[in-house]
Amino acid sequence: MTSKTTSKPKRLVVAIDGPSGAGKSTISKILAARLHFTYIDTGAMYRCVALEAKKQHIAVDDEAALARLCREIDIRFQWEGKTNRVFCNGEEVTEEIRTPEMDMLSSAVSAVPAVREALVAMQRRMGEKGPVILEGRDAGTVIFPQAEVKVYLDASPQVRGRRRFLEQQQRGLSGSLEQVIEEIRKRDLNDSSRAHSPLAQAADAHHLDTTGMDIPEVVEAITELIREKAGNGD
Ligand code: DC
């Protein structure tokens, strides 16, 4: 096999955590495409569990049924152009998992210990294969505490709300900016106050407040962190 201009490190884990709307998905997708890393959207996996629970009429407090659902669920990602297509039990759910209802339901199922245990095990298996970018809430604290690069992306609730609002408008969803900011606050509270691996910054993560930054600036800052590690041959 001939080696090309940029050599890809065999095993480098980049963990990008932070609250909703901090820009994790946008930034992680650009980085993964640019560096040819596998992209794992861990939030999409909780969203698949939420959607499947709704379809199967499973209540969020029925932990045994959710555990069974997680044992049986088949989640796959397919990278296409700039889209990370999501398939759940063989069916495409890329759009269906992104509704405001799934925002709240995924946050609720993600607090269930059996769901977290099952998904973390899946995420570790997916991440073992090569250089990866994982985005989520616990990528650098629980899934891969030994990740070579850890970033905690943050921004004010107003800025995060505005970003989500614009995203939702583009997808033709209704709702006011105030509603979106309120939901962001609620989800922040759910995600950071749950007993089982709450959203938290790893002690060794780089904290990046993106409130006043544009996308290329954030991408550049993280690329630099990755280059430093990749260059070290760690
Ligand atoms: O990143 P997202 O908005 O797609 O995530 C959906 C929900 O899943 C979010 O409210 C919190 C939860 N989540 C989690 O608990 N742990 C992760 N690693 C990723 C997401």
Tab-separated table of C-alpha atoms and ligand atoms in Angstrom:
chain	number	residue	atom	x	y	z
A	1	MET	CA	0.000	0.000	0.000
A	2	THR	CA	1.398	3.445	-0.850
A	3	SER	CA	1.331	6.108	1.799
A	4	LYS	CA	-0.272	9.390	0.838
A	5	THR	CA	0.698	12.937	1.792
A	6	THR	CA	-0.911	13.001	5.245
A	7	SER	CA	-0.315	9.948	7.338
A	8	LYS	CA	-3.298	9.076	9.463
A	9	PRO	CA	-2.448	8.034	13.008
A	10	LYS	CA	-3.662	4.469	13.676
A	11	ARG	CA	-5.268	5.106	17.033
A	12	LEU	CA	-6.047	8.597	18.060
A	13	VAL	CA	-9.191	9.436	19.938
A	14	VAL	CA	-10.548	12.964	19.870
A	15	ALA	CA	-13.331	13.494	22.420
A	16	ILE	CA	-15.535	16.546	21.982
A	17	ASP	CA	-18.002	17.160	24.786
A	18	GLY	CA	-20.240	20.006	25.807
A	19	PRO	CA	-23.862	21.107	26.180
A	20	SER	CA	-26.499	21.253	23.432
A	21	GLY	CA	-25.872	23.833	20.750
A	22	ALA	CA	-22.214	24.399	21.602
A	23	GLY	CA	-21.316	23.484	18.005
A	24	LYS	CA	-20.079	19.942	18.644
A	25	SER	CA	-21.726	18.350	15.587
A	26	THR	CA	-20.836	21.067	13.116
A	27	ILE	CA	-17.217	21.169	14.261
A	28	SER	CA	-16.785	17.393	14.638
A	29	LYS	CA	-18.126	16.710	11.140
A	30	ILE	CA	-15.786	19.248	9.550
A	31	LEU	CA	-12.821	17.863	11.469
A	32	ALA	CA	-13.644	14.247	10.654
A	33	ALA	CA	-14.006	15.025	6.938
A	34	ARG	CA	-10.845	17.057	6.878
A	35	LEU	CA	-8.684	14.567	8.749
A	36	HIS	CA	-10.371	11.394	7.425
A	37	PHE	CA	-11.229	10.255	10.934
A	38	THR	CA	-14.292	8.157	11.747
A	39	TYR	CA	-17.026	10.327	13.197
A	40	ILE	CA	-19.176	8.971	16.010
A	41	ASP	CA	-22.176	11.048	17.011
A	42	THR	CA	-22.996	9.518	20.393
A	43	GLY	CA	-26.012	11.809	20.876
A	44	ALA	CA	-27.582	10.349	17.719
A	45	MET	CA	-27.394	6.944	19.397
A	46	TYR	CA	-29.408	8.151	22.412
A	47	ARG	CA	-31.830	9.692	19.935
A	48	CYS	CA	-32.226	6.305	18.184
A	49	VAL	CA	-33.033	4.664	21.525
A	50	ALA	CA	-35.581	7.425	22.229
A	51	LEU	CA	-37.250	7.023	18.834
A	52	GLU	CA	-37.365	3.254	19.119
A	53	ALA	CA	-38.790	3.513	22.662
A	54	LYS	CA	-41.538	5.746	21.324
A	55	LYS	CA	-42.292	3.347	18.450
A	56	GLN	CA	-42.450	0.395	20.851
A	57	HIS	CA	-44.500	2.360	23.431
A	58	ILE	CA	-41.846	1.888	26.107
A	59	ALA	CA	-42.001	4.341	29.010
A	60	VAL	CA	-38.794	6.112	30.105
A	61	ASP	CA	-39.081	4.627	33.580
A	62	ASP	CA	-39.282	1.045	32.280
A	63	GLU	CA	-35.593	0.271	32.620
A	64	ALA	CA	-35.914	-3.463	31.895
A	65	ALA	CA	-37.710	-2.839	28.600
A	66	LEU	CA	-35.186	-0.150	27.647
A	67	ALA	CA	-32.340	-2.546	28.445
A	68	ARG	CA	-33.899	-5.149	26.141
A	69	LEU	CA	-34.373	-2.531	23.432
A	70	CYS	CA	-30.669	-1.622	23.710
A	71	ARG	CA	-29.594	-5.271	23.440
A	72	GLU	CA	-31.545	-5.615	20.209
A	73	ILE	CA	-31.015	-2.237	18.591
A	74	ASP	CA	-28.818	-1.948	15.511
A	75	ILE	CA	-27.415	1.565	14.991
A	76	ARG	CA	-25.271	2.433	12.001
A	77	PHE	CA	-23.786	5.574	10.550
A	78	GLN	CA	-23.146	6.197	6.881
A	79	TRP	CA	-21.112	9.183	5.865
A	80	GLU	CA	-22.391	10.774	2.665
A	81	GLY	CA	-21.059	14.058	1.352
A	82	LYS	CA	-21.472	16.306	4.363
A	83	THR	CA	-24.245	14.276	5.945
A	84	ASN	CA	-23.901	11.640	8.590
A	85	ARG	CA	-26.852	9.385	7.740
A	86	VAL	CA	-28.216	7.476	10.698
A	87	PHE	CA	-29.848	4.045	10.403
A	88	CYS	CA	-31.728	2.371	13.199
A	89	ASN	CA	-32.774	-1.267	12.813
A	90	GLY	CA	-32.205	-0.962	9.069
A	91	GLU	CA	-34.337	2.146	8.584
A	92	GLU	CA	-33.004	5.625	7.907
A	93	VAL	CA	-33.848	7.976	10.805
A	94	THR	CA	-31.470	10.875	10.066
A	95	GLU	CA	-34.246	13.492	10.175
A	96	GLU	CA	-36.742	11.736	12.405
A	97	ILE	CA	-34.390	11.775	15.407
A	98	ARG	CA	-33.926	15.564	15.249
A	99	THR	CA	-37.349	16.818	16.301
A	100	PRO	CA	-37.886	18.846	19.504
A	101	GLU	CA	-39.763	15.819	20.903
A	102	MET	CA	-36.683	13.626	20.377
A	103	ASP	CA	-34.476	16.370	21.899
A	104	MET	CA	-36.333	15.939	25.183
A	105	LEU	CA	-36.941	12.184	24.990
A	106	SER	CA	-33.294	11.421	24.223
A	107	SER	CA	-32.262	13.502	27.222
A	108	ALA	CA	-34.678	11.475	29.383
A	109	VAL	CA	-33.555	8.026	28.163
A	110	SER	CA	-29.911	9.053	28.488
A	111	ALA	CA	-30.385	9.290	32.262
A	112	VAL	CA	-31.300	5.587	32.490
A	113	PRO	CA	-28.241	3.599	33.696
A	114	ALA	CA	-28.981	0.477	31.584
A	115	VAL	CA	-29.192	2.616	28.450
A	116	ARG	CA	-25.902	4.366	29.190
A	117	GLU	CA	-24.099	1.093	29.926
A	118	ALA	CA	-25.266	-0.474	26.667
A	119	LEU	CA	-24.459	2.551	24.526
A	120	VAL	CA	-21.075	3.226	26.109
A	121	ALA	CA	-20.080	-0.396	25.338
A	122	MET	CA	-21.196	0.090	21.704
A	123	GLN	CA	-19.368	3.411	21.453
A	124	ARG	CA	-16.137	1.886	22.745
A	125	ARG	CA	-16.363	-0.903	20.158
A	126	MET	CA	-16.978	1.631	17.382
A	127	GLY	CA	-14.118	3.823	18.580
A	128	GLU	CA	-11.522	1.082	18.848
A	129	LYS	CA	-11.181	0.733	15.109
A	130	GLY	CA	-9.037	3.703	14.239
A	131	PRO	CA	-8.627	7.427	14.488
A	132	VAL	CA	-11.969	8.723	15.656
A	133	ILE	CA	-13.778	11.853	16.664
A	134	LEU	CA	-16.476	11.207	19.219
A	135	GLU	CA	-18.863	13.916	20.208
A	136	GLY	CA	-21.217	13.821	23.136
A	137	ARG	CA	-21.435	14.528	26.838
A	138	ASP	CA	-19.167	11.856	28.325
A	139	ALA	CA	-16.736	11.053	25.506
A	140	GLY	CA	-13.698	12.288	27.424
A	141	THR	CA	-14.865	11.375	30.919
A	142	VAL	CA	-16.444	7.914	30.548
A	143	ILE	CA	-16.254	6.443	27.035
A	144	PHE	CA	-12.567	7.187	26.418
A	145	PRO	CA	-11.001	8.733	29.532
A	146	GLN	CA	-7.638	7.971	27.918
A	147	ALA	CA	-8.498	9.988	24.754
A	148	GLU	CA	-5.456	11.754	23.377
A	149	VAL	CA	-7.340	14.997	22.684
A	150	LYS	CA	-10.225	16.222	24.836
A	151	VAL	CA	-12.162	19.368	24.120
A	152	TYR	CA	-15.059	20.835	26.067
A	153	LEU	CA	-17.018	23.175	23.804
A	154	ASP	CA	-19.234	25.718	25.455
A	155	ALA	CA	-21.144	28.917	24.689
A	156	SER	CA	-23.755	31.024	26.450
A	157	PRO	CA	-27.329	29.599	26.486
A	158	GLN	CA	-28.480	32.557	24.343
A	159	VAL	CA	-25.926	31.858	21.629
A	160	ARG	CA	-26.568	28.111	21.755
A	161	GLY	CA	-30.311	28.730	21.607
A	162	ARG	CA	-29.929	30.985	18.602
A	163	ARG	CA	-27.836	28.380	16.762
A	164	ARG	CA	-30.412	25.653	17.457
A	165	PHE	CA	-33.250	27.989	16.464
A	166	LEU	CA	-31.636	28.764	13.095
A	167	GLU	CA	-30.976	25.051	12.535
A	168	GLN	CA	-34.624	24.230	13.286
A	169	GLN	CA	-35.855	26.986	10.992
A	170	GLN	CA	-33.721	25.614	8.171
A	171	ARG	CA	-35.354	22.241	8.697
A	172	GLY	CA	-38.785	23.863	8.504
A	173	LEU	CA	-39.647	23.334	12.184
A	174	SER	CA	-41.728	25.921	13.994
A	175	GLY	CA	-41.177	27.403	17.471
A	176	SER	CA	-39.899	30.672	18.865
A	177	LEU	CA	-36.359	31.571	19.879
A	178	GLU	CA	-37.506	31.934	23.504
A	179	GLN	CA	-38.939	28.404	23.435
A	180	VAL	CA	-35.705	26.986	22.047
A	181	ILE	CA	-33.597	28.768	24.692
A	182	GLU	CA	-35.932	27.490	27.407
A	183	GLU	CA	-35.606	23.910	26.111
A	184	ILE	CA	-31.828	24.264	25.975
A	185	ARG	CA	-31.821	25.334	29.633
A	186	LYS	CA	-34.036	22.390	30.576
A	187	ARG	CA	-31.825	19.938	28.727
A	188	ASP	CA	-28.688	21.451	30.284
A	189	LEU	CA	-30.229	20.868	33.681
A	190	ASN	CA	-31.293	17.270	32.843
A	191	ASP	CA	-27.944	16.396	31.304
A	192	SER	CA	-25.787	17.885	34.020
A	193	SER	CA	-27.812	16.905	37.078
A	194	ARG	CA	-28.483	13.219	36.342
A	195	ALA	CA	-26.864	10.743	38.711
A	196	HIS	CA	-25.230	8.554	36.051
A	197	SER	CA	-22.274	10.155	34.162
A	198	PRO	CA	-23.635	13.689	33.978
A	199	LEU	CA	-22.352	16.237	31.509
A	200	ALA	CA	-19.078	17.451	32.980
A	201	GLN	CA	-15.768	18.709	31.756
A	202	ALA	CA	-12.866	16.259	32.112
A	203	ALA	CA	-10.073	17.690	34.261
A	204	ASP	CA	-7.643	17.380	31.344
A	205	ALA	CA	-9.979	18.759	28.640
A	206	HIS	CA	-9.306	21.980	26.772
A	207	HIS	CA	-12.151	24.388	27.486
A	208	LEU	CA	-13.198	26.336	24.402
A	209	ASP	CA	-15.877	28.982	24.793
A	210	THR	CA	-17.201	29.477	21.268
A	211	THR	CA	-19.527	32.392	22.120
A	212	GLY	CA	-17.475	34.900	20.164
A	213	MET	CA	-15.811	32.488	17.742
A	214	ASP	CA	-16.811	31.546	14.222
A	215	ILE	CA	-16.700	27.981	12.886
A	216	PRO	CA	-13.316	28.202	11.070
A	217	GLU	CA	-11.685	29.589	14.224
A	218	VAL	CA	-12.948	26.699	16.336
A	219	VAL	CA	-11.951	24.144	13.687
A	220	GLU	CA	-8.483	25.666	13.495
A	221	ALA	CA	-8.001	25.660	17.265
A	222	ILE	CA	-8.922	21.965	17.561
A	223	THR	CA	-6.959	20.953	14.453
A	224	GLU	CA	-3.900	22.457	16.104
A	225	LEU	CA	-4.458	20.377	19.259
A	226	ILE	CA	-4.832	17.226	17.144
A	227	ARG	CA	-1.721	18.012	15.098
A	228	GLU	CA	0.318	18.406	18.261
A	229	LYS	CA	-0.714	14.934	19.427
A	230	ALA	CA	-0.469	13.246	16.033
A	231	GLY	CA	2.943	14.805	15.494
A	232	ASN	CA	4.135	13.411	18.806
A	233	GLY	CA	3.486	9.894	17.544
A	234	ASP	CA	1.591	9.143	20.764
B	1	DC	O1	-25.956	15.768	21.368
B	1	DC	P1	-27.456	15.525	21.232
B	1	DC	O2	-28.280	16.756	21.455
B	1	DC	O3	-27.797	14.859	19.942
B	1	DC	O4	-27.806	14.491	22.404
B	1	DC	C1	-29.105	14.070	22.682
B	1	DC	C2	-29.239	13.770	24.169
B	1	DC	O5	-28.487	12.608	24.498
B	1	DC	C3	-28.748	14.879	25.102
B	1	DC	O6	-29.818	15.544	25.732
B	1	DC	C4	-27.919	14.209	26.145
B	1	DC	C5	-27.763	12.798	25.697
B	1	DC	N1	-26.375	12.395	25.494
B	1	DC	C6	-25.722	11.849	26.557
B	1	DC	O7	-26.264	11.775	27.647
B	1	DC	N2	-24.461	11.373	26.397
B	1	DC	C7	-23.839	11.471	25.222
B	1	DC	N3	-22.600	10.994	25.077
B	1	DC	C8	-24.492	12.068	24.129
B	1	DC	C9	-25.766	12.538	24.304
